[in-house]
Amino acid sequence: MTTLHRSSGIILHPAALPGPGPIGTFGDAARRFVDWLATGKQTLWQILPLTPTSYDGCPYNSHSAFAGNPWLIDADTLAEEGLIADASPFKVPAPDPRRVNFDSARDLSDALLRAAFATFQKTRDRFDEMAKFRTDNSHWLGDYALYAALREKFGTTCWHEWPIEFRERRPASLARFMQESADDILRHQFIQWLFHRQWGALKRYANERGIRIVGDIPIFVSFDSVDVWAHQDYFLLKNGKRTFLAGVPPDYFSPTGQLWGNPLYDWKRMEEDGFDWWKRRFAQSFKLFDIVRIDHFRGFAACWAVPACDETAVNGKWKKSPGKKLFDALKTHFGELPVIAEDLGVISEDVVELREHFGFPGMKVLQFGFDAPENAFLPHNYTTTNCAVYTGTHDNDTVMGWYRSIYEHDRREINRYLGLRWGDSPAWALIRLAYGSVAQYAVMPMQDVLGMGSEARFNTPGTMGLHNWTFRFTHDDIRDEAAWGLAELSWLYNRNEHDEK
């Protein structure tokens, strides 16, 4: 395993990368961004989940915990490989270059990948390579491709609304459908092969330039997912319906809490087979990423369980999770676990004990730190280097948006703490504060590095709409001057140390 020392980097989801099409991809713009990181002497690129999303593009609302998002597959790369004749028909730009158009991305991606599959079927070029991929990923790929083909057959309805023989996975009905829809199932396997080839090539490109990828594991999976459909016994369901919904109690982001709607795990059942599903999930993540951020880590100590009939998360209760048993099993299986624990929100002593027992670095968010001098998020209160500091995350406003929205009195206090003078950038002052802290990792949203305002916010928790997950950069936004500034801070605060193998 790889250990990083005083590293720094950027949060930027690939969907937000610039380019000629309606969404960022794993193509040339992604490599240009890696080169930009290298110019800035950065060693971390943190991303959000790469799994397939629903219509809203939310990376945390996925149809699979194992599969990759087809929308991120690059058309130019397929053209270079001869799988399509011309990439330009599949790169229709979005009306707004700073907004992802998920509807267009879905439609163009579908047309692109059907065309590539048609060529593949005719030539069977690299068929042996794909066959090996199918074998190596058989523990999830077969179920996923079958589920994806069934979704096409029945539209976008949740699996629980399918005819009962498919809802209950009756063998005879599934076997008949698999025979009738063999080409569609193979197409979805082919798409996943393309995704993993392109992502693997991009990851190698980054690693060769000294940049490690920080991936993301959401603790929960979506109810409308192959994971729940294929493993219903692993979840708290009754007659295929959720009995409890996941969420969080009222907090900084929402006075009524957040009701996510994910089903809760049947931890007792998962423990019976040695947490095999979790081992496979982490194995997949460790293959795709160098470090894994565990979203909502506190759920491994206890989950906020909301009765399925409730409309808000207010009346939920904490339900214990076997976090220690799970991570003991994972550590026995993998050895070192290169993870970052997202330990934000309502954090009780059992969460702290779990994280510290396994030595996982937690997260410090500077925007949360300025209500009192003793606030644990302020760097002068850090008691360990084993943490990751952020100006904000994908769920925060940008630093400039946050700074402009707070009371004048609070701004004056922040200015005092940061030593800000007239004309100084609050965003870069917080970046400097993070880089100069004792935290092992310092990771900044790209929006903060570029000094963007609230128009560039990536997500507002507890809300839905086109303002979430759609923000996108242009090539003109990603300036070399910003990379040079990061390079100076990385040198000044000793964050250029090379990885030790």
XYZ file of C-alpha atoms in Angstrom:
501
model
C 0.000 0.000 0.000
C 0.996 3.636 -0.508
C 1.417 6.096 2.345
C 1.262 9.822 1.625
C 3.036 12.434 3.743
C 1.860 16.065 3.919
C 0.057 15.844 0.650
C -2.211 18.394 -1.004
C -4.660 18.346 -3.848
C -7.955 19.305 -5.413
C -11.573 18.110 -5.349
C -12.937 18.056 -8.883
C -15.484 15.547 -10.122
C -14.780 14.364 -13.703
C -18.315 15.333 -14.775
C -17.355 18.974 -14.085
C -14.351 18.918 -16.414
C -14.503 21.177 -19.483
C -15.001 19.873 -22.985
C -17.053 20.093 -26.147
C -19.864 17.768 -25.045
C -22.644 18.109 -22.436
C -20.579 16.558 -19.606
C -16.941 16.085 -18.637
C -15.335 12.786 -19.654
C -12.141 10.756 -19.231
C -10.663 12.265 -22.388
C -8.172 14.997 -23.229
C -9.555 17.536 -20.742
C -9.007 15.082 -17.892
C -5.341 14.650 -18.872
C -4.940 18.393 -19.198
C -6.266 18.719 -15.656
C -3.782 16.113 -14.420
C -1.010 18.124 -16.093
C -2.338 21.242 -14.351
C -2.165 19.423 -11.009
C 1.409 18.392 -11.751
C 2.297 22.007 -12.584
C 0.848 22.979 -9.211
C 2.935 20.296 -7.444
C -0.230 18.624 -6.184
C -0.283 14.932 -5.334
C -3.999 14.268 -4.772
C -7.029 14.386 -7.064
C -10.198 13.772 -5.065
C -13.357 12.840 -6.950
C -16.949 11.945 -6.123
C -18.398 8.461 -6.779
C -17.982 7.286 -10.381
C -20.999 4.983 -10.296
C -24.040 5.286 -12.638
C -26.398 8.058 -11.593
C -30.117 8.652 -11.879
C -31.674 11.408 -13.993
C -30.538 14.113 -11.554
C -26.844 13.264 -11.930
C -26.329 12.905 -8.166
C -23.205 10.741 -7.665
C -24.622 9.529 -4.352
C -27.821 8.198 -5.948
C -26.586 5.277 -8.007
C -28.006 2.142 -9.594
C -24.885 0.179 -8.648
C -22.134 0.306 -6.047
C -19.748 -1.470 -8.449
C -20.454 -0.273 -11.995
C -19.140 2.879 -13.676
C -21.083 5.822 -15.101
C -21.316 5.406 -18.916
C -21.768 9.164 -19.386
C -18.083 9.688 -18.513
C -16.821 7.526 -21.411
C -14.969 9.700 -23.911
C -16.079 9.704 -27.564
C -12.727 10.867 -28.987
C -10.986 7.889 -27.392
C -13.507 5.504 -28.954
C -12.914 7.136 -32.332
C -9.146 6.760 -31.957
C -9.684 3.060 -31.242
C -11.870 2.628 -34.317
C -15.041 1.805 -32.379
C -16.852 4.779 -33.946
C -16.108 6.557 -37.209
C -16.564 10.150 -35.991
C -16.869 11.541 -32.457
C -18.358 14.913 -33.368
C -22.052 13.829 -33.515
C -21.759 12.702 -29.890
C -20.286 15.959 -28.560
C -23.201 18.372 -28.880
C -22.375 21.145 -26.399
C -24.646 22.079 -23.523
C -26.453 25.442 -23.875
C -24.474 26.740 -20.899
C -20.767 25.748 -20.909
C -20.733 26.037 -17.099
C -23.607 23.596 -16.571
C -23.719 19.863 -17.222
C -26.767 18.860 -19.248
C -27.648 15.429 -17.884
C -30.527 14.827 -20.313
C -28.264 15.416 -23.295
C -25.457 13.405 -21.684
C -27.780 10.432 -21.228
C -29.120 10.503 -24.790
C -25.785 11.126 -26.513
C -24.030 8.513 -24.375
C -26.653 5.918 -25.254
C -26.293 6.604 -28.976
C -22.485 6.645 -28.735
C -22.224 3.346 -26.900
C -24.761 1.583 -29.103
C -22.702 2.631 -32.130
C -19.476 1.423 -30.502
C -21.101 -1.890 -29.564
C -22.316 -2.416 -33.119
C -18.757 -2.019 -34.377
C -17.463 -4.345 -31.658
C -19.958 -7.049 -32.629
C -18.854 -6.880 -36.261
C -15.103 -6.912 -35.630
C -14.826 -8.680 -32.266
C -11.559 -6.757 -31.884
C -10.068 -7.216 -28.386
C -12.785 -9.764 -27.582
C -10.359 -11.779 -25.435
C -9.600 -8.678 -23.375
C -13.284 -8.105 -22.746
C -13.812 -11.783 -21.923
C -11.140 -11.513 -19.238
C -12.854 -8.416 -17.826
C -16.136 -10.325 -17.650
C -14.459 -13.179 -15.785
C -12.560 -10.925 -13.376
C -15.740 -8.968 -12.518
C -18.268 -11.775 -12.626
C -19.253 -11.245 -8.977
C -21.107 -8.026 -9.912
C -21.092 -7.610 -13.698
C -23.650 -10.293 -14.558
C -26.252 -9.016 -12.127
C -25.620 -5.409 -13.159
C -25.958 -6.066 -16.901
C -29.124 -8.094 -16.325
C -30.569 -5.334 -14.135
C -29.663 -2.631 -16.680
C -31.338 -4.589 -19.487
C -34.461 -5.057 -17.355
C -34.537 -1.311 -16.667
C -34.559 -0.730 -20.405
C -37.404 -3.206 -20.814
C -39.580 -1.718 -18.070
C -38.566 1.930 -18.424
C -37.253 3.892 -15.459
C -39.600 2.307 -12.927
C -38.042 1.023 -9.734
C -37.404 -2.722 -9.649
C -40.091 -3.049 -6.987
C -42.668 -2.075 -9.632
C -41.569 -4.747 -12.114
C -43.709 -7.849 -12.679
C -43.478 -10.127 -9.672
C -41.443 -12.824 -11.437
C -38.639 -10.309 -12.080
C -39.081 -8.510 -8.793
C -38.557 -11.779 -6.956
C -35.847 -12.959 -9.373
C -37.589 -16.211 -10.263
C -34.973 -18.369 -12.040
C -37.115 -19.516 -14.972
C -38.219 -15.971 -15.840
C -34.700 -14.596 -15.561
C -33.298 -17.416 -17.700
C -35.890 -16.761 -20.414
C -35.184 -13.013 -20.379
C -31.429 -13.608 -20.506
C -31.866 -15.737 -23.599
C -34.186 -13.234 -25.291
C -32.051 -10.204 -24.399
C -28.560 -11.677 -24.676
C -27.292 -8.884 -26.937
C -28.582 -6.140 -24.618
C -26.971 -7.794 -21.604
C -23.687 -8.187 -23.488
C -23.888 -4.501 -24.507
C -24.047 -3.404 -20.876
C -21.059 -5.605 -20.051
C -19.233 -4.074 -23.024
C -20.031 -0.565 -21.738
C -18.558 -1.391 -18.353
C -15.455 -2.769 -20.021
C -15.038 0.531 -21.902
C -15.549 2.534 -18.722
C -12.957 0.595 -16.744
C -10.437 0.693 -19.613
C -10.715 4.462 -19.955
C -10.663 5.121 -16.216
C -7.737 2.755 -15.738
C -5.761 4.575 -18.420
C -6.513 7.967 -16.835
C -5.559 6.723 -13.377
C -2.245 5.386 -14.727
C -1.611 8.753 -16.393
C -2.136 10.501 -13.042
C -0.086 7.989 -11.038
C 2.833 8.299 -13.464
C 2.877 12.036 -12.685
C 2.909 11.499 -8.929
C -0.807 12.112 -8.426
C -2.940 9.736 -6.405
C -6.702 9.407 -6.817
C -8.923 9.809 -3.751
C -12.194 8.007 -4.486
C -15.438 7.933 -2.550
C -17.565 5.144 -1.034
C -21.062 6.251 0.013
C -22.018 4.120 3.000
C -25.524 3.466 1.671
C -26.820 2.273 -1.686
C -29.981 3.390 -3.474
C -33.153 1.360 -3.100
C -33.526 1.430 -6.885
C -30.249 -0.381 -7.464
C -28.983 -3.748 -8.538
C -27.356 -4.093 -5.119
C -30.730 -4.184 -3.355
C -32.540 -6.086 -6.117
C -29.905 -8.845 -6.265
C -29.245 -9.027 -2.486
C -32.585 -8.295 -0.838
C -31.656 -10.371 2.188
C -28.842 -7.907 3.003
C -31.301 -5.066 3.662
C -34.085 -4.310 6.127
C -37.025 -4.980 3.814
C -40.481 -6.456 4.287
C -42.142 -7.913 1.194
C -39.556 -6.058 -0.844
C -40.372 -2.681 0.738
C -38.166 -0.590 3.002
C -39.017 -0.658 6.686
C -36.604 2.144 7.580
C -35.014 4.955 5.609
C -31.494 6.301 6.039
C -30.800 9.932 6.790
C -29.336 12.250 9.394
C -30.960 14.196 12.240
C -31.366 17.985 12.156
C -27.967 19.640 11.755
C -26.065 22.582 10.272
C -27.467 21.897 6.815
C -31.155 21.250 7.592
C -33.459 21.980 10.593
C -35.568 18.884 9.797
C -32.605 16.643 9.086
C -31.971 14.919 5.788
C -34.133 12.025 4.633
C -32.064 10.201 2.037
C -34.434 7.293 1.478
C -31.775 4.564 1.251
C -32.637 1.210 2.821
C -30.697 0.214 5.924
C -28.467 -2.844 6.000
C -29.376 -6.049 7.775
C -26.018 -6.109 9.532
C -26.722 -9.412 11.270
C -27.246 -11.120 7.910
C -24.110 -9.523 6.457
C -22.064 -10.658 9.415
C -23.205 -14.253 8.890
C -21.185 -14.512 5.674
C -18.183 -12.604 6.967
C -19.165 -9.266 5.375
C -18.393 -10.728 1.967
C -20.341 -8.007 0.096
C -18.320 -5.286 1.832
C -15.055 -7.047 1.074
C -15.950 -7.119 -2.599
C -17.038 -3.490 -2.513
C -13.793 -2.305 -0.933
C -11.765 -4.520 -3.264
C -13.399 -2.779 -6.203
C -12.665 0.651 -4.710
C -9.036 -0.150 -3.926
C -8.642 -1.247 -7.543
C -10.100 2.000 -8.885
C -8.557 4.444 -6.400
C -5.387 4.924 -4.362
C -7.192 6.239 -1.274
C -10.884 5.928 -0.429
C -12.958 8.527 1.377
C -15.742 6.810 3.322
C -18.803 9.035 3.143
C -20.937 9.207 6.316
C -18.442 7.207 8.357
C -20.511 7.736 11.478
C -23.057 5.280 10.032
C -20.629 2.457 10.776
C -21.082 3.194 14.483
C -24.831 3.867 14.301
C -27.284 4.792 11.541
C -30.132 7.285 11.798
C -33.135 5.029 11.125
C -36.314 6.830 10.064
C -39.634 4.932 9.814
C -40.429 4.427 6.133
C -43.746 6.279 6.433
C -42.171 9.541 7.672
C -41.688 12.570 5.420
C -38.794 14.140 7.366
C -35.875 12.752 9.359
C -36.912 14.387 12.642
C -38.368 11.243 14.258
C -35.517 8.883 13.462
C -33.547 6.930 16.044
C -29.943 5.760 16.185
C -29.563 2.103 15.223
C -26.253 0.448 16.113
C -23.909 -0.811 13.397
C -21.116 -3.409 13.810
C -18.377 -1.065 12.627
C -15.562 -2.640 14.623
C -16.402 -6.160 13.438
C -16.665 -4.952 9.853
C -13.347 -3.087 9.781
C -11.621 -5.919 11.647
C -12.776 -8.227 8.860
C -11.652 -5.762 6.180
C -8.264 -5.239 7.826
C -7.724 -8.997 8.122
C -8.601 -9.354 4.446
C -6.706 -6.361 2.989
C -4.094 -5.420 5.579
C -3.656 -1.646 5.561
C -6.827 0.289 4.733
C -5.943 3.531 2.873
C -9.067 5.508 3.751
C -10.205 8.929 4.930
C -13.221 8.902 7.258
C -15.842 11.591 6.620
C -16.740 12.217 10.254
C -18.794 15.397 9.913
C -22.232 16.131 11.342
C -23.539 14.691 14.615
C -20.477 12.867 15.921
C -20.743 10.942 19.175
C -17.983 9.357 21.224
C -18.516 5.909 19.693
C -17.758 7.345 16.229
C -14.533 8.937 17.477
C -13.522 5.695 19.198
C -14.172 3.679 16.032
C -12.141 6.026 13.840
C -9.256 6.268 16.300
C -9.203 2.501 16.922
C -8.385 1.897 13.275
C -6.224 4.988 12.856
C -8.327 6.483 10.081
C -7.774 10.194 9.391
C -10.890 12.292 9.916
C -11.968 15.505 8.192
C -11.638 19.154 9.212
C -13.695 21.751 7.315
C -12.464 25.304 7.812
C -15.810 26.915 7.015
C -17.219 25.244 10.135
C -14.527 26.648 12.410
C -15.202 30.303 13.033
C -17.875 30.393 15.721
C -15.414 30.271 18.639
C -11.608 30.183 19.190
C -11.858 26.701 20.713
C -13.638 25.233 17.659
C -12.004 21.911 16.720
C -12.018 22.777 13.008
C -9.595 25.681 13.475
C -5.994 24.588 12.812
C -4.577 25.870 16.100
C -6.772 23.249 17.832
C -5.641 20.232 15.768
C -4.194 17.658 18.140
C -2.996 15.220 15.482
C -1.537 15.184 12.015
C -3.777 12.235 11.151
C -6.521 14.259 9.476
C -7.533 15.854 6.196
C -8.326 19.576 6.089
C -10.660 21.168 3.547
C -11.772 24.741 2.958
C -15.136 23.142 2.150
C -16.549 20.005 0.563
C -18.938 19.393 -2.322
C -21.789 20.039 0.157
C -20.554 23.518 1.182
C -20.945 26.832 -0.529
C -17.711 28.073 -2.049
C -15.493 30.078 0.311
C -16.325 33.316 -1.529
C -20.059 32.550 -1.473
C -19.921 31.652 2.216
C -17.818 34.707 3.096
C -20.205 37.088 1.316
C -23.293 35.538 2.943
C -22.288 35.813 6.613
C -22.877 38.772 8.943
C -20.482 41.699 8.799
C -19.446 41.104 12.429
C -18.523 37.499 11.603
C -16.540 38.654 8.566
C -14.551 41.034 10.760
C -13.704 38.223 13.178
C -12.644 35.969 10.307
C -10.513 38.788 8.892
C -8.806 39.130 12.288
C -8.063 35.416 12.464
C -6.744 35.244 8.913
C -4.934 38.586 9.048
C -6.832 39.705 5.957
C -6.137 43.151 4.581
C -8.047 45.138 1.969
C -7.865 43.361 -1.383
C -6.762 39.977 -0.018
C -8.658 36.909 -1.222
C -10.563 35.125 1.595
C -10.487 31.928 -0.470
C -6.712 31.921 -0.816
C -6.307 32.934 2.828
C -8.187 29.778 3.841
C -6.192 27.701 1.361
C -2.969 29.017 2.892
C -4.354 28.262 6.365
C -5.088 24.673 5.317
C -1.702 24.119 3.679
C 0.093 25.503 6.707
C -1.774 23.278 9.165
C -0.343 20.087 10.656
C -2.970 18.014 8.786
C -1.483 15.230 6.672
C -3.829 15.990 3.786
C -4.942 19.411 2.531
C -7.590 19.204 -0.191
C -9.332 22.184 -1.799
C -12.422 22.378 -4.026
C -11.366 23.687 -7.424
C -13.952 26.472 -7.097
C -12.066 27.882 -4.096
C -8.720 27.786 -5.876
C -10.310 29.855 -8.647
C -12.060 32.240 -6.225
C -15.559 31.481 -7.522
C -18.788 32.554 -5.826
C -22.066 30.820 -4.981
C -22.873 30.362 -8.673
C -20.219 27.629 -8.626
C -21.598 25.728 -5.624
C -21.773 22.019 -6.444
C -24.521 20.825 -4.090
C -26.931 22.143 -1.472
C -27.845 19.235 0.849
C -31.523 18.580 1.376
C -32.545 20.252 -1.892
C -33.216 19.095 -5.431
C -32.939 20.923 -8.727
C -30.671 21.977 -11.552
C -28.441 23.934 -9.165
C -27.120 20.634 -7.750
C -24.328 18.576 -9.346
C -24.387 20.526 -12.612
C -21.637 23.122 -12.157
C -18.891 22.755 -14.736
C -15.618 24.487 -15.497
C -14.407 25.867 -18.801
C -10.859 25.706 -20.129
C -10.551 29.452 -19.550
C -11.371 28.998 -15.844
C -8.468 26.647 -15.107
C -5.598 29.123 -15.163
C -1.889 28.382 -14.865
C -1.487 31.247 -12.383
C -3.602 29.322 -9.876
C -1.393 26.244 -10.313
C 1.716 28.351 -9.704
C 0.157 29.698 -6.497
C -0.532 26.153 -5.273
C 3.013 25.106 -6.161
C 4.387 27.926 -4.023
C 2.217 26.952 -1.052
C 3.115 23.286 -1.457
C 6.813 24.138 -1.343
C 6.431 26.678 1.479
C 4.519 24.274 3.729
C 6.460 21.116 2.791
C 3.669 19.354 0.907
C 5.895 18.268 -1.969
C 7.214 15.132 -0.271
C 7.230 12.127 -2.590
C 5.215 8.998 -1.886
C 6.951 6.245 0.040
C 6.335 2.733 -1.226
